[in-house]
XYZ file of C-alpha atoms in Angstrom:
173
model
C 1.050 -3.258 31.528
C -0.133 0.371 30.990
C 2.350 1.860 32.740
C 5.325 0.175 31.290
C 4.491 1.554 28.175
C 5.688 4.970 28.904
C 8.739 3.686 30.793
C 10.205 2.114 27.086
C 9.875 4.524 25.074
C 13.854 4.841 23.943
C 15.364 3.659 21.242
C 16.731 0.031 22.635
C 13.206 -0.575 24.636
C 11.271 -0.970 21.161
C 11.612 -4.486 21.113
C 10.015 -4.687 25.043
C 7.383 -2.250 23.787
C 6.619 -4.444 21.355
C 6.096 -7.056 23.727
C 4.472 -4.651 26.037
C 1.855 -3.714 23.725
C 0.984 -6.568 22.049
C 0.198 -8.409 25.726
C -2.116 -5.233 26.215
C -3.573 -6.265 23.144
C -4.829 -9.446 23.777
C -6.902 -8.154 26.403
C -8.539 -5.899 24.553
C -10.944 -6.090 21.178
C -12.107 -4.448 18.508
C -10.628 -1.100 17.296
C -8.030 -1.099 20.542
C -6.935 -4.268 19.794
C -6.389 -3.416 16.416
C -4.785 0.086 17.406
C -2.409 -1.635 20.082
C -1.071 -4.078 17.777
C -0.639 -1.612 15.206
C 1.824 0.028 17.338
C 3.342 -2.965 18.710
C 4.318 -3.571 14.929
C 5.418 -0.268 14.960
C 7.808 -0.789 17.966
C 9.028 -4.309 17.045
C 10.053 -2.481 12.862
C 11.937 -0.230 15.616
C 13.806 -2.960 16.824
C 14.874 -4.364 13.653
C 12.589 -7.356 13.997
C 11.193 -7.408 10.841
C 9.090 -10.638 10.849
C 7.424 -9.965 14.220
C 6.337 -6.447 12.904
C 4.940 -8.237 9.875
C 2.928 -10.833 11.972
C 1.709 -8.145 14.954
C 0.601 -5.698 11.530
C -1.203 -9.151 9.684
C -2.983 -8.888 13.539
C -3.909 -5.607 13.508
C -5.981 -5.736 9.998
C -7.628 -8.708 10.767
C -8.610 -7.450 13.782
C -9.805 -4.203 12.430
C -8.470 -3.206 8.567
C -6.800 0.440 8.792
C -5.095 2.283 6.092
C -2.043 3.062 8.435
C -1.638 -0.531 9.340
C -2.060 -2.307 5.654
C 0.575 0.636 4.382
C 2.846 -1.056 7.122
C 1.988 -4.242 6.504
C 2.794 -3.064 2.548
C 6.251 -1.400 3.434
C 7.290 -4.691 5.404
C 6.086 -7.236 2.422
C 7.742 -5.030 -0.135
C 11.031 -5.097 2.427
C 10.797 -8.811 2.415
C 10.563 -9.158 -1.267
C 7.190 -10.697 -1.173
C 5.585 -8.295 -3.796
C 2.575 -9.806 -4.161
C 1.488 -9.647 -0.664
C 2.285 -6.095 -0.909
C 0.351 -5.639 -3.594
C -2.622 -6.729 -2.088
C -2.336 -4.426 1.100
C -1.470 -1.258 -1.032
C -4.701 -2.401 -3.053
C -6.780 -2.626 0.366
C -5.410 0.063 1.981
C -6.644 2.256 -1.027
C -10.023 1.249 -0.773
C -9.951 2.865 3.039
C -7.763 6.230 1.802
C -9.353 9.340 0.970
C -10.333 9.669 -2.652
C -7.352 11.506 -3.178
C -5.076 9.281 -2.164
C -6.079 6.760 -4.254
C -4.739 7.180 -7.367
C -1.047 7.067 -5.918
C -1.806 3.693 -3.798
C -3.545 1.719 -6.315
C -0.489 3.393 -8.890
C 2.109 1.585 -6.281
C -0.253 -1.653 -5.953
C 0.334 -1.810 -9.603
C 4.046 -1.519 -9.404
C 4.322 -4.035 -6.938
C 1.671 -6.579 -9.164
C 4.392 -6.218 -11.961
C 7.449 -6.535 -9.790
C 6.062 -10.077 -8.599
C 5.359 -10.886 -12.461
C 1.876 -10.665 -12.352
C 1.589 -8.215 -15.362
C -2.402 -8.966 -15.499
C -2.881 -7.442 -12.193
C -1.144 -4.873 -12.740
C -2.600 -4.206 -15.986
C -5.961 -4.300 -14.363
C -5.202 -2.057 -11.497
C -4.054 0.611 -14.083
C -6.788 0.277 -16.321
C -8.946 1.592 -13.179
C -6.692 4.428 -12.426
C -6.769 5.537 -16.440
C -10.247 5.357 -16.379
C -11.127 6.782 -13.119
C -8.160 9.139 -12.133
C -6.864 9.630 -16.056
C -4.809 12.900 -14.203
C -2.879 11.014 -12.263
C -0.311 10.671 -15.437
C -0.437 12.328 -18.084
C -0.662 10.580 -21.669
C 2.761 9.742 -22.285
C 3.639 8.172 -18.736
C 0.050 5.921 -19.564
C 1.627 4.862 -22.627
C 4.838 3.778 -21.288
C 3.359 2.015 -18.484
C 0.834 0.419 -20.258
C 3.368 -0.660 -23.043
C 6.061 -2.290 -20.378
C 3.007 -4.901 -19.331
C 2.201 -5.516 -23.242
C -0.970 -3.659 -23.348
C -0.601 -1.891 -26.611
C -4.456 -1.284 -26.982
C -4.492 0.295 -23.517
C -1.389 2.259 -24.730
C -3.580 3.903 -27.510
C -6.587 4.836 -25.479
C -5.237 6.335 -22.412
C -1.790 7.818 -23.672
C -1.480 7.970 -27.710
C -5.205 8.669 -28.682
C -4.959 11.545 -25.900
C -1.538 12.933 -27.332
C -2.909 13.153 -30.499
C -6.205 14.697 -29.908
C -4.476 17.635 -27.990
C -1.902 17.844 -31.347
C 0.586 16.564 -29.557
C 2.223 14.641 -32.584
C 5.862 14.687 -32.158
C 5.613 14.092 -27.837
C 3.767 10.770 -29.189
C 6.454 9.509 -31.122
């Protein structure tokens, strides 16, 4: 099985490296297995095959969680409309990125918590980020996004309060 790998790697043979790969795979544990089916999702989004990328990349993190795989995993459940479960990989995968990184992932997470209309969530993921990371935005894009999920207190402390402690009166109107 090694040595087909090499032979498939055009264009149309993605969907046979797929295959390829993920039969390599289940010989293997631990972090190979995990790496191998990792790219076999890889090759089988290639293909167009959508769902089998999903289930080979729902593999690979159980097998062994990696940022690069849960960020597929997150592109392909965003693709599919299923925001939540995107949500949740973004969130995971930014516990394994660099510090930062983090910001921006768990800033998407949040996006994708509110997009399934789960506003609490989301809310709760951006608290974190304003507390932790409060340069990530600056005040006026806090109070916006706090304001769209109804979090008007939240609104105050990390954008308004901000604003008008730097004298910022008329960019807080």
């Amino acid at each position: 099985l090694e040595l087909l790998v090499p032979l498939l790697q055009g264009a149309d043979d993605a969907l046979a490296r797929s295959t390829v790969l993920a039969a390599r795979a289940e010989m293997t544990q631990g972090s190979q297995r995990a790496r191998l089916l990792y790219e076999a999702a890889l090759a089988a989004q290639q293909a167009g095959d959508e769902a089998r990328a999903a289930r080979l990349a729902r593999g690979s993190v159980a097998t062994e969680a990696s940022q690069d795989a849960l960020l597929l995993l997150a592109s392909l459940m965003r693709d599919a409309s299923e925001l939540a479960k995107a949500a949740a990989s973004l969130t995971q995968a930014a516990q394994l990125a660099p510090p930062e990184d983090r910001p921006k992932l768990l800033l998407e997470a949040a996006e994708a918590w509110e997009g399934a209309g789960d506003p609490a969530e989301a809310q709760e993921l951006l608290e974190r980020v304003a507390r932790l990371h409060p340069e990530t935005l600056g005040p006026g894009a806090w109070a916006a996004r706090f304001l769209r999920l109804g979090a008007a207190p939240q609104a105050l402390e990390h954008g308004y309060e901000p604003l008008f402690a730097h004298g910022q009166f008329a960019q807080a109107l």
